[in-house]
PDB file of C-alpha atoms in Angstrom:
ATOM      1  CA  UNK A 162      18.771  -1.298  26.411  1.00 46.00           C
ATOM      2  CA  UNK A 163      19.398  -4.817  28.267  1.00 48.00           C
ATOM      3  CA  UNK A 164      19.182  -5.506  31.964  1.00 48.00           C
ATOM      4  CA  UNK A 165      22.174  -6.412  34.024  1.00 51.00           C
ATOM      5  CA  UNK A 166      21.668 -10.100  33.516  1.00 49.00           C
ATOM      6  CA  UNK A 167      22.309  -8.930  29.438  1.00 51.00           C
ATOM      7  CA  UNK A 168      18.598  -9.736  28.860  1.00 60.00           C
ATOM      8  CA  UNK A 169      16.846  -7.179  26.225  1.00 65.00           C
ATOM      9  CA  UNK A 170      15.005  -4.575  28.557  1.00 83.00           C
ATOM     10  CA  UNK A 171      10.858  -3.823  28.003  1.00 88.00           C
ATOM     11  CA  UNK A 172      11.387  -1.152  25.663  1.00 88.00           C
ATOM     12  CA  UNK A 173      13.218  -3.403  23.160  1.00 89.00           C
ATOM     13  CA  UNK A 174      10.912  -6.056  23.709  1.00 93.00           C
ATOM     14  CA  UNK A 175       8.408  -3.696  22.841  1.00 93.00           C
ATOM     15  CA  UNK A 176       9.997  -2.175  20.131  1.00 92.00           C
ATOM     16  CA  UNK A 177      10.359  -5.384  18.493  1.00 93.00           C
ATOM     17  CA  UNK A 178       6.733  -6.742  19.269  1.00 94.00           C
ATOM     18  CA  UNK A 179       5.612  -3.453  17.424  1.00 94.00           C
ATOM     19  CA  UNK A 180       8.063  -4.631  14.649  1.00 93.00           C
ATOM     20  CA  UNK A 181       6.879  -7.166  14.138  1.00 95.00           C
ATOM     21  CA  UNK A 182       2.931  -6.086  14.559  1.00 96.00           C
ATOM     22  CA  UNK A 183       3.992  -3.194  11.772  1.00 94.00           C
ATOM     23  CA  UNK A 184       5.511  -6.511   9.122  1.00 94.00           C
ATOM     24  CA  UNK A 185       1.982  -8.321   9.448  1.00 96.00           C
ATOM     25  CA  UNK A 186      -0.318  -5.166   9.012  1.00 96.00           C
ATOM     26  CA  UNK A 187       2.172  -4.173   5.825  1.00 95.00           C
ATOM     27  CA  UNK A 188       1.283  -7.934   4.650  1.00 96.00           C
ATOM     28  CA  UNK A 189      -2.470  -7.475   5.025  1.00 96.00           C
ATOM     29  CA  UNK A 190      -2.308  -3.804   3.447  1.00 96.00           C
ATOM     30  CA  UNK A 191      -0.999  -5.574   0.626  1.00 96.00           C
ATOM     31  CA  UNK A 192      -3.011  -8.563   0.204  1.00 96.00           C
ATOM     32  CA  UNK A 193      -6.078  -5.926   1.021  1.00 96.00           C
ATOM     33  CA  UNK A 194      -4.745  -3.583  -1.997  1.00 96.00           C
ATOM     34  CA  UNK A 195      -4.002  -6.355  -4.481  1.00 96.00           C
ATOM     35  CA  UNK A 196      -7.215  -8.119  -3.727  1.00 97.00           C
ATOM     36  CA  UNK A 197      -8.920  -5.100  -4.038  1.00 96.00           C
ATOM     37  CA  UNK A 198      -6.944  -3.888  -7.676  1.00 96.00           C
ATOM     38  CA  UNK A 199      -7.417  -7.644  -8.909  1.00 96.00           C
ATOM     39  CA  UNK A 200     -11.527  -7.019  -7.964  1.00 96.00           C
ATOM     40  CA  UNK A 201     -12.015  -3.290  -9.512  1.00 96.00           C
ATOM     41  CA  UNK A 202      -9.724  -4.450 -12.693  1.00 94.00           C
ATOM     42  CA  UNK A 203     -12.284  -7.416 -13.225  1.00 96.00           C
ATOM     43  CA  UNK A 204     -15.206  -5.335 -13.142  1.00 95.00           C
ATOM     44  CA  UNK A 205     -13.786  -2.949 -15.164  1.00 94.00           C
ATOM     45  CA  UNK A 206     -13.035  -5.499 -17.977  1.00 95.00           C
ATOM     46  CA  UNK A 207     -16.289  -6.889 -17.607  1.00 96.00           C
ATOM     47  CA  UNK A 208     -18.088  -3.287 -18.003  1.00 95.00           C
ATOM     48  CA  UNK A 209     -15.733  -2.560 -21.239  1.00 93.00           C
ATOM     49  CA  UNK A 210     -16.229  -6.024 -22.586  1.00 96.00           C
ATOM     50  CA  UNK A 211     -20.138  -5.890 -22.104  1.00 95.00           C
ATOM     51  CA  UNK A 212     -19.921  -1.988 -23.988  1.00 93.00           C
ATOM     52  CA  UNK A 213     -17.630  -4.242 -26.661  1.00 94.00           C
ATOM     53  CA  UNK A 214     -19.778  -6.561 -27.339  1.00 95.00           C
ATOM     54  CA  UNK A 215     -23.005  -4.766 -27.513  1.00 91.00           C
ATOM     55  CA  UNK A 216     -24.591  -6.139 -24.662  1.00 93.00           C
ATOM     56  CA  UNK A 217     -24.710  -2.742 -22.823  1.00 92.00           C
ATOM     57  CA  UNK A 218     -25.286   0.182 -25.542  1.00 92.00           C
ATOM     58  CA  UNK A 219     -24.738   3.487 -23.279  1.00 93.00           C
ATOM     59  CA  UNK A 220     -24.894   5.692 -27.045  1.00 91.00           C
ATOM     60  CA  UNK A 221     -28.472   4.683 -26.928  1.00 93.00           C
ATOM     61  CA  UNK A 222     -29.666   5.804 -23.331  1.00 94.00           C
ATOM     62  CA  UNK A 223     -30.444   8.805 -22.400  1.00 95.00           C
ATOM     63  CA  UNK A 224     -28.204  11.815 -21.201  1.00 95.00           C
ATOM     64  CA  UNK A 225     -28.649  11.818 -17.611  1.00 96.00           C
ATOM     65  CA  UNK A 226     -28.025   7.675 -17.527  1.00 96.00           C
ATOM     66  CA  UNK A 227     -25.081   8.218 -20.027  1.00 95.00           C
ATOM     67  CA  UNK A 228     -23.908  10.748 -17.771  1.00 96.00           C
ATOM     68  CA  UNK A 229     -23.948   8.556 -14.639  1.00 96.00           C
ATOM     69  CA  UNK A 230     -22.583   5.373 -16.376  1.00 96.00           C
ATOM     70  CA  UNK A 231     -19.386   7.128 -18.034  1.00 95.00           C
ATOM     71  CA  UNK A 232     -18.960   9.686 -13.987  1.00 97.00           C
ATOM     72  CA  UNK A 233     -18.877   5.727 -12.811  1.00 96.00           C
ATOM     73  CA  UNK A 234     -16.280   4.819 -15.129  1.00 95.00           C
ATOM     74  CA  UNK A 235     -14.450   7.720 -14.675  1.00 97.00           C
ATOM     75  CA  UNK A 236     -14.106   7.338 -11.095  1.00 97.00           C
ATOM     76  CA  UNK A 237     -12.445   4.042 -11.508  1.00 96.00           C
ATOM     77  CA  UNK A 238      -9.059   5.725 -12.345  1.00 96.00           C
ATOM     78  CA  UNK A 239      -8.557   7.340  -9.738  1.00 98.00           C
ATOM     79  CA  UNK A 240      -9.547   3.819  -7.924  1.00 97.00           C
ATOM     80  CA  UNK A 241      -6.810   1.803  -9.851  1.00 97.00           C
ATOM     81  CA  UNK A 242      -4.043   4.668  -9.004  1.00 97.00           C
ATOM     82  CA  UNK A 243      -4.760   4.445  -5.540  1.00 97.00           C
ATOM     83  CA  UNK A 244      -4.501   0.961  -5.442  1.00 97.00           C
ATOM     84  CA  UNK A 245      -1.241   0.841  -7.368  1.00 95.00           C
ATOM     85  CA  UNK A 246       0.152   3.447  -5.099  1.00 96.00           C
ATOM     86  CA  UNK A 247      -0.709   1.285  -2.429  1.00 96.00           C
ATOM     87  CA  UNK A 248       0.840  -2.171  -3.412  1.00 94.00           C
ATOM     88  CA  UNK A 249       4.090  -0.046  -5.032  1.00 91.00           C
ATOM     89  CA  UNK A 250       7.746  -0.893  -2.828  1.00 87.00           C
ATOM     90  CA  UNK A 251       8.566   1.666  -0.626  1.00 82.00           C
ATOM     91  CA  UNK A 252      12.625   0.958  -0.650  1.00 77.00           C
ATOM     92  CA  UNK A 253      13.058   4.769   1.328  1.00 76.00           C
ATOM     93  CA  UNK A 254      16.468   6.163   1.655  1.00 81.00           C
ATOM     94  CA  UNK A 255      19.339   3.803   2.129  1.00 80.00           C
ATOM     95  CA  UNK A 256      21.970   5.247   4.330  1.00 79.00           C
ATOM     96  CA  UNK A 257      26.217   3.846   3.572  1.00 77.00           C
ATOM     97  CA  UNK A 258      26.746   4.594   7.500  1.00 76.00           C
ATOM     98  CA  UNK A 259      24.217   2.061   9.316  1.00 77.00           C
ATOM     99  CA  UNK A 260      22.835  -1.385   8.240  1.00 81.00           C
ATOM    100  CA  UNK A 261      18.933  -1.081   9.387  1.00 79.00           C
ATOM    101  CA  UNK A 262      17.753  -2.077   5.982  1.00 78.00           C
ATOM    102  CA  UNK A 263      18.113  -4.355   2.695  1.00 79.00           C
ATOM    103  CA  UNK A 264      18.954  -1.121   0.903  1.00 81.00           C
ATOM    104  CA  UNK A 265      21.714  -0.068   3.604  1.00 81.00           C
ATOM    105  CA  UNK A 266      23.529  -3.326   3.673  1.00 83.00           C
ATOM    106  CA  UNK A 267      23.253  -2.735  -0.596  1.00 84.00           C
ATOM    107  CA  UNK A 268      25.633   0.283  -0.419  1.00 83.00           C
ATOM    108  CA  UNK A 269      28.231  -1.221   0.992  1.00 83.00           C
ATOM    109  CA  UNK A 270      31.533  -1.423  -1.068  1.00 85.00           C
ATOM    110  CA  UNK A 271      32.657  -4.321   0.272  1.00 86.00           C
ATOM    111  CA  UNK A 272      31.897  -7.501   2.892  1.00 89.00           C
ATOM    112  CA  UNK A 273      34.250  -5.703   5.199  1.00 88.00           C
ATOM    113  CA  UNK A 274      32.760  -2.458   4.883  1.00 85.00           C
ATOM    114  CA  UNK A 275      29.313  -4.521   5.615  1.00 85.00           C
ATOM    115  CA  UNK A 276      30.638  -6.060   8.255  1.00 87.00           C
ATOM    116  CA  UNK A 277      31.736  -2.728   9.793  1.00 86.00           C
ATOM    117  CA  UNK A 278      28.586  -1.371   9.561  1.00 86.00           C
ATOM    118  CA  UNK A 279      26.915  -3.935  10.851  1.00 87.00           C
ATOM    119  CA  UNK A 280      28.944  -3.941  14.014  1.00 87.00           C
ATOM    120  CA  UNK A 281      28.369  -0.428  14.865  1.00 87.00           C
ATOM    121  CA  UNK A 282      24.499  -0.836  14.721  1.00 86.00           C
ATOM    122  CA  UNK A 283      22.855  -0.465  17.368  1.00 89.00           C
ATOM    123  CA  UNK A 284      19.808  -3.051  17.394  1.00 88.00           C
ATOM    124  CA  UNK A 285      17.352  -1.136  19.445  1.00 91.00           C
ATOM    125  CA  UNK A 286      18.281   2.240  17.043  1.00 89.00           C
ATOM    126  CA  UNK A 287      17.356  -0.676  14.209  1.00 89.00           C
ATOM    127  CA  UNK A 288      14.545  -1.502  15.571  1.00 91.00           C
ATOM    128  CA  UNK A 289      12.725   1.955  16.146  1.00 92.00           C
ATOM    129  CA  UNK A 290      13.935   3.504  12.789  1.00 89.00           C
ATOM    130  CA  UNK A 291      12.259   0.169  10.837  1.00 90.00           C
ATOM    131  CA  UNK A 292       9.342   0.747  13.369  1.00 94.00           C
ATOM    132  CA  UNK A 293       9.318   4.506  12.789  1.00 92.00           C
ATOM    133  CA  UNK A 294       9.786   3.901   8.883  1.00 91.00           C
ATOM    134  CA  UNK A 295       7.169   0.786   8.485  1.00 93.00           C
ATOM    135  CA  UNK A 296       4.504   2.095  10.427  1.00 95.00           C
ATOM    136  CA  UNK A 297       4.513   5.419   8.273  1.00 94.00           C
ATOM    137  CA  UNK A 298       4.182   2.825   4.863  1.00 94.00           C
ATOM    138  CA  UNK A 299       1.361   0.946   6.663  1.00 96.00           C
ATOM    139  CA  UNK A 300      -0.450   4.221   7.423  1.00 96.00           C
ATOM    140  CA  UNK A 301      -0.065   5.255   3.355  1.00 96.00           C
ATOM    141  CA  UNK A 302      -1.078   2.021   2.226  1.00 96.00           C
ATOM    142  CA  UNK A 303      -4.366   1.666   4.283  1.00 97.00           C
ATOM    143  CA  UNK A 304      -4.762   5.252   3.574  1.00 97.00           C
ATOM    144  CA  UNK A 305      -4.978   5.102  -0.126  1.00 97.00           C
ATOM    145  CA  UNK A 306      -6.943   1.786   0.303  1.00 98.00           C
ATOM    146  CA  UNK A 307      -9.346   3.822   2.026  1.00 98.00           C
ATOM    147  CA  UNK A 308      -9.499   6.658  -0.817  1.00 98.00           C
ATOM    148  CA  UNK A 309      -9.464   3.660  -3.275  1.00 98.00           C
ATOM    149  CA  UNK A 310     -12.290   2.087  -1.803  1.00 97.00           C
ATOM    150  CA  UNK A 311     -14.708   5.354  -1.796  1.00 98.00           C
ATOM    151  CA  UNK A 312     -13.722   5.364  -5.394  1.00 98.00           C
ATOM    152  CA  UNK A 313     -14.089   2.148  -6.217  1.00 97.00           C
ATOM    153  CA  UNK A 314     -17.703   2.454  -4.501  1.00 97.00           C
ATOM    154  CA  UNK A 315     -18.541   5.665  -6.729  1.00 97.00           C
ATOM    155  CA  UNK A 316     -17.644   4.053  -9.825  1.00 97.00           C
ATOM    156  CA  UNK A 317     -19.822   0.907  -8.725  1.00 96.00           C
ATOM    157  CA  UNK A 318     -22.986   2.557  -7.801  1.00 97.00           C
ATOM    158  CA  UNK A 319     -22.629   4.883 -10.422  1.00 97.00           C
ATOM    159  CA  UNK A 320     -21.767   2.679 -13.228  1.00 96.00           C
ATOM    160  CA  UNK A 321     -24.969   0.417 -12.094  1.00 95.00           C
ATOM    161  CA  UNK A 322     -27.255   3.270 -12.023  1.00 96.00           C
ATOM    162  CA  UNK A 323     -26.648   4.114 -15.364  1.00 95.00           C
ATOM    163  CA  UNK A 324     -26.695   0.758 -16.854  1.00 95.00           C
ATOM    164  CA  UNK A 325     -29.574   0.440 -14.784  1.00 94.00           C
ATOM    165  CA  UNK A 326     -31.743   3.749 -15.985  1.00 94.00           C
ATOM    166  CA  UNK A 327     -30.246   3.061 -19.331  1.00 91.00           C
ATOM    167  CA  UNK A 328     -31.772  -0.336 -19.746  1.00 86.00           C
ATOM    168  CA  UNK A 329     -34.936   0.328 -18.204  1.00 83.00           C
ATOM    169  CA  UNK A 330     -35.996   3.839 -20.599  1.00 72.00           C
TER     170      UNK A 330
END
């Protein structure tokens, strides 16, 4: 897609600004999710070393705060899956026949077979299927960092409550 003059047309241009914008939002998905995982994992350890060393004694409150304090911790899990599903490599599905990705050019046999393939790609085809395939990973990341982070908040405000009521009866 290049104008007469050989320049790349709009739509490439486009297709690779969107590239590009799709690289950066994967890079702040991550640094959201790990951020976030580093975060829950710290409160977590806090919570079981505090229950460890006696300082919070949840076999001693009552059932309802009890009940609250262990729903909190409970809901962590599904926090700290969430968030490792989110900062886990996508590496899709290399293909031997085109060179759009690491894992493509990883298949070939040879440097002339890479070199072949290379050749016969098309840049703009390139360029949508990364778009196409890193825009889907963005939307999975930020989607489980969404899921992680209604966790995360469950097993926060329920985790507090109960320590909380616990203390306080």
């Amino acid at each position: 897609m290049t104008t007469p003059g050989g320049e790349p047309g709009r739509g490439a241009q486009l297709a690779r600004i969107l590239l590009m914008e799709a690289r950066e939002e994967l890079v702040r998905a991550d640094n959201k999710a790990g951020l976030l995982l580093a975060s829950l994992g710290a409160a977590l350890t806090a919570l079981l070393g505090a229950i460890g060393s006696g300082v919070i004694a949840p076999r001693q409150y009552p059932v309802l705060p009890q009940l609250l304090l262990w729903a909190g911790c409970a809901a962590c899990a599904p926090a700290l899956v969430l968030l490792g599903l989110a900062v886990t490599p996508r590496l899709g599905h290399p293909q031997p026949f085109r060179t759009h990705y690491f894992g493509d050019a990883r298949l070939a046999t040879s440097p002339a077979h890479l070199e072949h393939t290379v050749s016969r790609t098309d840049p703009m085809s390139r360029d949508l299927s990364q778009l196409a395939f890193l825009s889907r990973i963005a939307w999975t990341k930020y989607r489980c960092i969404r899921h992680a982070l209604a966790w995360g908040t469950a097993f926060c405000a329920l985790t507090l409550l109960g320590i909380v009521t616990g203390a306080s009866t």
